[in-house]
PDB file of C-alpha atoms and ligand atoms in Angstrom:
ATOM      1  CA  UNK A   1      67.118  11.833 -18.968  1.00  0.00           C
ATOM      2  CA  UNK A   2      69.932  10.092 -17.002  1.00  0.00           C
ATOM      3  CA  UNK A   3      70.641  10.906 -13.425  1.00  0.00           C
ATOM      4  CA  UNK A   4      74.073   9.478 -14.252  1.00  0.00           C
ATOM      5  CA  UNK A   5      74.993  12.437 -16.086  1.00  0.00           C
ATOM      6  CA  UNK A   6      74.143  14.392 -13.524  1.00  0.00           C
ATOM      7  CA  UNK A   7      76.440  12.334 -11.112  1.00  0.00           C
ATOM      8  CA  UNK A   8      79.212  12.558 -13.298  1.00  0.00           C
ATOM      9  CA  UNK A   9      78.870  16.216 -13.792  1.00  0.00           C
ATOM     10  CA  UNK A  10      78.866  16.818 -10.214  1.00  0.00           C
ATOM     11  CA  UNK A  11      82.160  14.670  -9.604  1.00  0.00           C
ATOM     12  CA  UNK A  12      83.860  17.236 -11.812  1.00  0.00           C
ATOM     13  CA  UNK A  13      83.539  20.210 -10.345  1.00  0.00           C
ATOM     14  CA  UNK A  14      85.457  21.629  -8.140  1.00  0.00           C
ATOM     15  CA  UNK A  15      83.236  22.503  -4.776  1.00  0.00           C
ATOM     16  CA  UNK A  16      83.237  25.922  -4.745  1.00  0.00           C
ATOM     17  CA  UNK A  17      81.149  26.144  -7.973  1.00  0.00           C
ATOM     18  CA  UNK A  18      77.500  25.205  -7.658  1.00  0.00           C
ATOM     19  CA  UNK A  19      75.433  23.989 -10.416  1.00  0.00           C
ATOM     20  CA  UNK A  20      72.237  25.262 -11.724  1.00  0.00           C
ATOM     21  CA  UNK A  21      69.732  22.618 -13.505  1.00  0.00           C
ATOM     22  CA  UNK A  22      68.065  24.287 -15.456  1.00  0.00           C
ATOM     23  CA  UNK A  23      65.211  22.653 -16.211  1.00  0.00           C
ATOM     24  CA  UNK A  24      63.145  24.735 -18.155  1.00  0.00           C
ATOM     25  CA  UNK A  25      61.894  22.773 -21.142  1.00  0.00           C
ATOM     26  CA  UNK A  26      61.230  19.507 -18.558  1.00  0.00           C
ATOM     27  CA  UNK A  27      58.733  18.111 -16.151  1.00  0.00           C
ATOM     28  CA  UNK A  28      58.696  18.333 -12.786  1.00  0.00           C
ATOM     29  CA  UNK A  29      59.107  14.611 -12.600  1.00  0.00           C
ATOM     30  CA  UNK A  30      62.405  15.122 -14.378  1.00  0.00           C
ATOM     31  CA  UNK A  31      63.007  17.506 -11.220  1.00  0.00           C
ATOM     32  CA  UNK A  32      61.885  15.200  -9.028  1.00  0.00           C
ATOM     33  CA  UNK A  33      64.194  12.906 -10.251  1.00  0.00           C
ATOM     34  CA  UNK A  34      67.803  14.948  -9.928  1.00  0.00           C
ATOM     35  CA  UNK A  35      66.264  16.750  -6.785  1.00  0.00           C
ATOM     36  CA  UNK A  36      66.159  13.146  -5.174  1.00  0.00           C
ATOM     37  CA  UNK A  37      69.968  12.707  -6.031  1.00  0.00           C
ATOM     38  CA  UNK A  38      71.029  16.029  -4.407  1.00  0.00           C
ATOM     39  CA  UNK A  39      70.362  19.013  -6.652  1.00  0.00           C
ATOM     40  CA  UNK A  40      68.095  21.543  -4.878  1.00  0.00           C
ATOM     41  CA  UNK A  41      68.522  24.514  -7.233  1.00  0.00           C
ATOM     42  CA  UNK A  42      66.694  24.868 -10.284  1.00  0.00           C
ATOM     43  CA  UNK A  43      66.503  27.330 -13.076  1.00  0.00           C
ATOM     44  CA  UNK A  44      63.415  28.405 -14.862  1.00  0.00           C
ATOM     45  CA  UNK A  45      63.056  31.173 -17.706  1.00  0.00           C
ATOM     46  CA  UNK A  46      59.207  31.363 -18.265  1.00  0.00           C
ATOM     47  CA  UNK A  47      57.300  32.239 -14.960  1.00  0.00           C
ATOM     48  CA  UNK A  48      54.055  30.587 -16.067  1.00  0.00           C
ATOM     49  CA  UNK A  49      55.610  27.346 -17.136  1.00  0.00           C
ATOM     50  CA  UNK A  50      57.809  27.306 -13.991  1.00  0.00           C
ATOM     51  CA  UNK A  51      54.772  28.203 -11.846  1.00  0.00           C
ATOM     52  CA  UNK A  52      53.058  25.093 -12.710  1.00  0.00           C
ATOM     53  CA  UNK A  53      56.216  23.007 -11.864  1.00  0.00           C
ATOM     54  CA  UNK A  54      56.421  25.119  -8.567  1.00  0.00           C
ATOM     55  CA  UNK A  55      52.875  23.821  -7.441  1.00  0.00           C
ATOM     56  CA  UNK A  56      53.464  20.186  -8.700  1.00  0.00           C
ATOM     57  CA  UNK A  57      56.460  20.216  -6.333  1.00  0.00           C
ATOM     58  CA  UNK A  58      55.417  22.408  -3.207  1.00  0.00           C
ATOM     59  CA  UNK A  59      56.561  19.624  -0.890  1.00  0.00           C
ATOM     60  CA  UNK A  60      59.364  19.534  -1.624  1.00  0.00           C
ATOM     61  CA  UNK A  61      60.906  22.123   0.429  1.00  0.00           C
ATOM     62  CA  UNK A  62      64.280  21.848  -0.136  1.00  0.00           C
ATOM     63  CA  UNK A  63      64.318  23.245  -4.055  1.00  0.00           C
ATOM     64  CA  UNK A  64      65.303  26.958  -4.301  1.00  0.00           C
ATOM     65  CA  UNK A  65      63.758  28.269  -7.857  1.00  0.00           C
ATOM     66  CA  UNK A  66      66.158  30.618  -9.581  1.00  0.00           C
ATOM     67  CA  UNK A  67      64.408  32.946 -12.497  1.00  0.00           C
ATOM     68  CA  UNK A  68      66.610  33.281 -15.473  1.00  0.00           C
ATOM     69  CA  UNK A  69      64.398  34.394 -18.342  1.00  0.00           C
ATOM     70  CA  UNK A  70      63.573  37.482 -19.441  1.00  0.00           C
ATOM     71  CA  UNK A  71      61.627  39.515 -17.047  1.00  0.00           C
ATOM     72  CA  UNK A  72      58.830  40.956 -18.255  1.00  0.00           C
ATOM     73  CA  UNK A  73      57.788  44.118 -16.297  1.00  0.00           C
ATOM     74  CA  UNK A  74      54.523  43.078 -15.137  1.00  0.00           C
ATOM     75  CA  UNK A  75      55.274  39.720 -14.019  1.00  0.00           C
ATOM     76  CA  UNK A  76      57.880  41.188 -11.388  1.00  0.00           C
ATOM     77  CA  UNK A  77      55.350  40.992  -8.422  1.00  0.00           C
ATOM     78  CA  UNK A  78      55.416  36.882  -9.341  1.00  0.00           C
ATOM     79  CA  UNK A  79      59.155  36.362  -9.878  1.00  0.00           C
ATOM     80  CA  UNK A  80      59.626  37.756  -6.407  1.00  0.00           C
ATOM     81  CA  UNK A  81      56.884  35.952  -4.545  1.00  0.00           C
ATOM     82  CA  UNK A  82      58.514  32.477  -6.127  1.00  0.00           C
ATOM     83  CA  UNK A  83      61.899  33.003  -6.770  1.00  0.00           C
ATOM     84  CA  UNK A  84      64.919  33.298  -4.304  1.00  0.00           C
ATOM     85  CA  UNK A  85      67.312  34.058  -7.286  1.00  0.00           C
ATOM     86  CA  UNK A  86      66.708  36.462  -9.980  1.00  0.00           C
ATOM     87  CA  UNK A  87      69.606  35.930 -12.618  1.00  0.00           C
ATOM     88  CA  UNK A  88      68.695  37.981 -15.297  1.00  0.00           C
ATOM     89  CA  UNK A  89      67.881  41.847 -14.320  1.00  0.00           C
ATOM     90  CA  UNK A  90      69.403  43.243 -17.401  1.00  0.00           C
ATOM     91  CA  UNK A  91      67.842  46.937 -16.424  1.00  0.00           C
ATOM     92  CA  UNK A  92      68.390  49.726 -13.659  1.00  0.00           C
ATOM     93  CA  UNK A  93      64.652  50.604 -14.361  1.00  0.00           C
ATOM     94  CA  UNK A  94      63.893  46.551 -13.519  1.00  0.00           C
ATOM     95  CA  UNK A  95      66.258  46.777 -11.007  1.00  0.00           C
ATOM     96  CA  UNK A  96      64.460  49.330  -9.382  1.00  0.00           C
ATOM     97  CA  UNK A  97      61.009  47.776  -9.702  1.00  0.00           C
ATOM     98  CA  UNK A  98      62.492  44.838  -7.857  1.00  0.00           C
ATOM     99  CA  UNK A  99      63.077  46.868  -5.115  1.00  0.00           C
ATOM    100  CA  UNK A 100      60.175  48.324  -5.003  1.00  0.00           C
ATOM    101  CA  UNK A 101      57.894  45.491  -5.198  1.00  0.00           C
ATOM    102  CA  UNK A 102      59.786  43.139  -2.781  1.00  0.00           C
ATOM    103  CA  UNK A 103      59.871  46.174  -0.040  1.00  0.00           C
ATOM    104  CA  UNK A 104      55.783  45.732  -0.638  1.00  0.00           C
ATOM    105  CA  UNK A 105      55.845  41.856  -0.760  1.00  0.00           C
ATOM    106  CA  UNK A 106      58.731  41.632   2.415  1.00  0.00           C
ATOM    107  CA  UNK A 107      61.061  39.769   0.279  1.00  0.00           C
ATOM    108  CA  UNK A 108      64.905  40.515  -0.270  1.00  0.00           C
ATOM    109  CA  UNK A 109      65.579  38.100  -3.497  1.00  0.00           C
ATOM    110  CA  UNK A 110      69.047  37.226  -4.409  1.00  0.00           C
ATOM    111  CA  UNK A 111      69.990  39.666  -7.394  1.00  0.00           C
ATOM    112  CA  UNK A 112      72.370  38.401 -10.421  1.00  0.00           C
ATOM    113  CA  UNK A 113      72.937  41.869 -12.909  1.00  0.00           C
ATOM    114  CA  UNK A 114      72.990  40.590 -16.286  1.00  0.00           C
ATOM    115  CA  UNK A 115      76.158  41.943 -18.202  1.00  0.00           C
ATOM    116  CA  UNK A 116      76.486  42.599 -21.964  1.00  0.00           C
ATOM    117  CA  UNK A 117      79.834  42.115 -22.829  1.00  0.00           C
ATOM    118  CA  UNK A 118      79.613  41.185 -26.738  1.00  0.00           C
ATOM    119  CA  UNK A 119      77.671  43.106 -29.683  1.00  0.00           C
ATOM    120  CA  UNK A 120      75.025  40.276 -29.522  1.00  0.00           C
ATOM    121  CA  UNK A 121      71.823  41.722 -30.500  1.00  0.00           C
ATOM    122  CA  UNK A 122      70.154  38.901 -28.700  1.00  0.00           C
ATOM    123  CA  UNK A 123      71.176  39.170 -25.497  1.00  0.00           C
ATOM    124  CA  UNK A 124      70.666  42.018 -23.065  1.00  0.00           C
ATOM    125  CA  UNK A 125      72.277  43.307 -19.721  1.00  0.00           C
ATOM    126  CA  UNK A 126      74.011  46.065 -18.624  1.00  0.00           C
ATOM    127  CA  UNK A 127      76.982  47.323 -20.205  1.00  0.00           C
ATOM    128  CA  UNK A 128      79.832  47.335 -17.729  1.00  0.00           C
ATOM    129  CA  UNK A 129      80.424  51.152 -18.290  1.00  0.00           C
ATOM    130  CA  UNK A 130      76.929  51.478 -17.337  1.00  0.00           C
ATOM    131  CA  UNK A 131      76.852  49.259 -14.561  1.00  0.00           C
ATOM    132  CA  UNK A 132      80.102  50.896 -12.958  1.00  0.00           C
ATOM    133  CA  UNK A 133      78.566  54.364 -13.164  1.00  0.00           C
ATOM    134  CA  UNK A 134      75.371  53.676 -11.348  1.00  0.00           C
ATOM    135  CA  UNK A 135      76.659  51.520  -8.930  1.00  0.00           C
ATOM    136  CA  UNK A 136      76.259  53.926  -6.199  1.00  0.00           C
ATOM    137  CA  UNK A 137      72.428  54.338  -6.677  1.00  0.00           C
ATOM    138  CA  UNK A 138      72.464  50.528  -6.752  1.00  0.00           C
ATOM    139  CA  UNK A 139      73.753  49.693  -3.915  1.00  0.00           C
ATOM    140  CA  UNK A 140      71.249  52.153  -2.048  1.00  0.00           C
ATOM    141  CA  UNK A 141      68.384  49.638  -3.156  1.00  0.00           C
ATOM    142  CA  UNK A 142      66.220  47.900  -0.446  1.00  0.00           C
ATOM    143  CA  UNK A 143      65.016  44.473  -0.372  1.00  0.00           C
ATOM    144  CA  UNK A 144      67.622  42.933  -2.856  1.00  0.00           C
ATOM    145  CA  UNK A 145      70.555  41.640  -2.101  1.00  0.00           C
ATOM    146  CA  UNK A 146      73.327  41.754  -4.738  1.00  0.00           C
ATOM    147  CA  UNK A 147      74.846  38.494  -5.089  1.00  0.00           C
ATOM    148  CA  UNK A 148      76.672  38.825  -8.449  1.00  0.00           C
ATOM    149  CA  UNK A 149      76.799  39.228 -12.217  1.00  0.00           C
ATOM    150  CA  UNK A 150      75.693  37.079 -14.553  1.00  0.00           C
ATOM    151  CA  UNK A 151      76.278  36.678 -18.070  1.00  0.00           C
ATOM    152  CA  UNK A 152      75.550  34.233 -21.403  1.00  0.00           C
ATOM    153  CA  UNK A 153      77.811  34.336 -24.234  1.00  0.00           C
ATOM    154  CA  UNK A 154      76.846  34.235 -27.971  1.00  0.00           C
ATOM    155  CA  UNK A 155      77.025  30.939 -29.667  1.00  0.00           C
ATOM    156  CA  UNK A 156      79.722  29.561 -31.774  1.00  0.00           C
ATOM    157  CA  UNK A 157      82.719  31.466 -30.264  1.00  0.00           C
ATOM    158  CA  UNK A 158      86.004  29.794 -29.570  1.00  0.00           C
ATOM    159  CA  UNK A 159      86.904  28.301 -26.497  1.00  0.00           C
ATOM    160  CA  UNK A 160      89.394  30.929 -26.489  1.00  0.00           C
ATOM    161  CA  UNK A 161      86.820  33.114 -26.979  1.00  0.00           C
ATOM    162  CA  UNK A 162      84.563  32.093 -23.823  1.00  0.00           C
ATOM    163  CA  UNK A 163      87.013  32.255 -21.572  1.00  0.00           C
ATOM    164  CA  UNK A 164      87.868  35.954 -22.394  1.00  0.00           C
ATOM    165  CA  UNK A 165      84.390  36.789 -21.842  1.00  0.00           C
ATOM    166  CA  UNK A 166      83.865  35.206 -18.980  1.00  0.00           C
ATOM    167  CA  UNK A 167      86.866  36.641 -17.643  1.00  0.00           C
ATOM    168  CA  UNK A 168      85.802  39.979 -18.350  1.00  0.00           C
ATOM    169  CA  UNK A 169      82.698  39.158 -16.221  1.00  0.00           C
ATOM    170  CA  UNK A 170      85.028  37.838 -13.049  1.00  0.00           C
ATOM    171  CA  UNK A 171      87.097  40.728 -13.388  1.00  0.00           C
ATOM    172  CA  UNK A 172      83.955  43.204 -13.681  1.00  0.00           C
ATOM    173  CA  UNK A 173      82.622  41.316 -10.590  1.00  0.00           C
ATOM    174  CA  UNK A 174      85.643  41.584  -8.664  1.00  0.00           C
ATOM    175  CA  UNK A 175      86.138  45.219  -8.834  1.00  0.00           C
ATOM    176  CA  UNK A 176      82.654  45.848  -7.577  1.00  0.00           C
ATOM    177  CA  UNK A 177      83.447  43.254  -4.914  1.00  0.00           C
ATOM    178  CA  UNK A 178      80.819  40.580  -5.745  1.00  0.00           C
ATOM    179  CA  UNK A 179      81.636  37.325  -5.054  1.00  0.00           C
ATOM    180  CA  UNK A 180      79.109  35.133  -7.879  1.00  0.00           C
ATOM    181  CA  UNK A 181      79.281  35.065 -11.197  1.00  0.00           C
ATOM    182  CA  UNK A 182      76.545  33.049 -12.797  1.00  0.00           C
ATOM    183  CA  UNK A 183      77.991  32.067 -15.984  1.00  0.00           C
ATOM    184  CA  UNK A 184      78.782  28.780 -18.078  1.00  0.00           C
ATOM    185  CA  UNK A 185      75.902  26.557 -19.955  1.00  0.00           C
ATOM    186  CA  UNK A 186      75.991  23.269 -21.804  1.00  0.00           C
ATOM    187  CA  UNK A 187      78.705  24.219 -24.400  1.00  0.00           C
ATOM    188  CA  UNK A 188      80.981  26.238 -22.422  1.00  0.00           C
ATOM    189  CA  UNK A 189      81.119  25.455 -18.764  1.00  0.00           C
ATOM    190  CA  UNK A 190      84.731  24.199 -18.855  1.00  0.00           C
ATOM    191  CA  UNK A 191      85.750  27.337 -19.834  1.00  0.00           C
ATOM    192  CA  UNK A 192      83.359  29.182 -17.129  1.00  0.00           C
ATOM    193  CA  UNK A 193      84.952  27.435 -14.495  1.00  0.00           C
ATOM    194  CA  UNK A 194      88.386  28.130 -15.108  1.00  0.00           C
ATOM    195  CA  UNK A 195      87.389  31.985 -15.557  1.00  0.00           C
ATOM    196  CA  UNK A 196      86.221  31.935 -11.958  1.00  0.00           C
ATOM    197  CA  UNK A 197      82.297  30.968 -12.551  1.00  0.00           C
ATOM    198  CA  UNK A 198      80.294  30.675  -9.233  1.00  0.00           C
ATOM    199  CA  UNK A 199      77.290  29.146 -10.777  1.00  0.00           C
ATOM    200  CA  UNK A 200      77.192  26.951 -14.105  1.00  0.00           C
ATOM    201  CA  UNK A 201      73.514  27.259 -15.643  1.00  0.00           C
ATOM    202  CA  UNK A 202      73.104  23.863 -17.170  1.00  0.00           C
ATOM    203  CA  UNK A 203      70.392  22.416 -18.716  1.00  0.00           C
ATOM    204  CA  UNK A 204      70.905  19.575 -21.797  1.00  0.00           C
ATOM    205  CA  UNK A 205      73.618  18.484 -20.227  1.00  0.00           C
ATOM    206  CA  UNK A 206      71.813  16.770 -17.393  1.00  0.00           C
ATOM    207  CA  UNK A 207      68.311  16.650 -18.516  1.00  0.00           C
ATOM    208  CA  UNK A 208      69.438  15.215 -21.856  1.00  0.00           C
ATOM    209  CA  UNK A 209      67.606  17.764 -25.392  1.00  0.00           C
ATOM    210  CA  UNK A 210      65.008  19.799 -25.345  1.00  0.00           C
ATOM    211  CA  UNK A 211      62.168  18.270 -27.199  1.00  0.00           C
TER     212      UNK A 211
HETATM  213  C1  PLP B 301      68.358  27.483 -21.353  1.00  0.00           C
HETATM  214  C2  PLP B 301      69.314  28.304 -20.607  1.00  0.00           C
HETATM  215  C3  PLP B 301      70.467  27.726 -20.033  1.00  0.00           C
HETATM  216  C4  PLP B 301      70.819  26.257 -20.178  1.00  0.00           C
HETATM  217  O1  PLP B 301      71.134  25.957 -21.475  1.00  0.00           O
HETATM  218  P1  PLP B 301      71.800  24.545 -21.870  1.00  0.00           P
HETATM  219  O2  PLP B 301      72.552  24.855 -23.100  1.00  0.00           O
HETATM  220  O3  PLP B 301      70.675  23.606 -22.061  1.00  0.00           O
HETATM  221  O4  PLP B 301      72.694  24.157 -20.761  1.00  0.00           O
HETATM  222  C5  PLP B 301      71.296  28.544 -19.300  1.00  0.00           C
HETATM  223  N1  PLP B 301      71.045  29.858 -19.145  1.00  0.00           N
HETATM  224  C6  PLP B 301      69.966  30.449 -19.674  1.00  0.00           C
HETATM  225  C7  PLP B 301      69.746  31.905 -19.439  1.00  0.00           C
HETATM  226  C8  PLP B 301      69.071  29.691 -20.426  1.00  0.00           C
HETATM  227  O5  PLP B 301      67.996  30.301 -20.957  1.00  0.00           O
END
């Protein structure tokens, strides 16, 4: 891992889009590292492998942990005692479980809805007809607050491609006035930011491959 990268990555952007390292795959001295050059949010997809990171690195206060896995229904209770952003609630049903848990645990996380917008059987989220139609019952959730949508695109598409899905999403988040979109990774953040991304997820491209 070079922090370089990381430097040069940052010099690119423009400063209304914030980075996410995501650094699942990596130690937390390899956080330690890019926290210590400015980067205080980091993005974890396995709760139990982030957990142990989040212990090793307690002191340092400054590092907001952002879930963006899968969430599996019974370890909701965890992701919202350690996480201020949840990226990935692909469900109403997980949605409402949120709620409902961080009303018990007095939290109000930072919500991301996770949009399908290809046929990718891999990859979950609502669908935007969905989403639009139970938007009102949304909304009247406690203890989240709705930040944004966010969305990954299937692998090997065109830039062309990229950018019309991630348009899609900026559009989608626009009409239901939301002001993040969480979307853009390794191979396509170029493409994210001129769609209107918010937040770029990225992960090899600063911490170098996943072993
Ligand atoms: C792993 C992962 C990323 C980062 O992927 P890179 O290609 O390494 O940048 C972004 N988003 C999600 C949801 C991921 O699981």
């Amino acid at each position: 891992m070079n922090p370089s990268n990381y430097l040069k990555i940052k010099n690119q952007i423009p400063s209304n889009v914030n980075i996410l390292a995501v650094s699942k795959g990596f130690k937390s001295q390899e956080i330690k590292t890019i926290q210590n050059i400015g980067q205080n949010d980091f993005g974890e997809s396995k709760f139990q492998e982030a957990f142990e990171k989040q212990l090793k690195l307690k002191d340092l206060k400054q590092i907001k942990w952002h879930f963006i896995g899968r969430i599996q229904s019974n370890k909701v209770r965890k992701i919202v005692q350690n996480f201020k952003y949840i990226h990935s609630v692909d469900s109403f049903e997980k949605l409402q479980k949120i709620s409902r848990i961080s009303c018990e645990e007095k939290k109000n996380p930072f919500i991301m809805l996770q949009v399908k917008l290809s046929d990718d059987p891999s990859k979950g989220g609502f669908r935007p007809e969905l989403l639009v139609s139970k938007w009102s019952q949304i909304q009247e959730l406690k203890n989240i607050t709705l930040k944004g949508l966010m969305t990954i695109n299937p692998r090997g598409l065109s830039s062309k491609e990229n950018s019309e899905l991630f348009k899609k999403c900026r559009s989608l988040a626009d009409s239901l006035q939301l002001q993040d979109c969480s979307m853009g990774m390794s191979g396509d953040w170029e493409e994210a930011i001129d769609s209107g991304s918010t937040w770029l997820r990225l992960g090899s491209l600063i911490f170098g491959d996943r072993s």
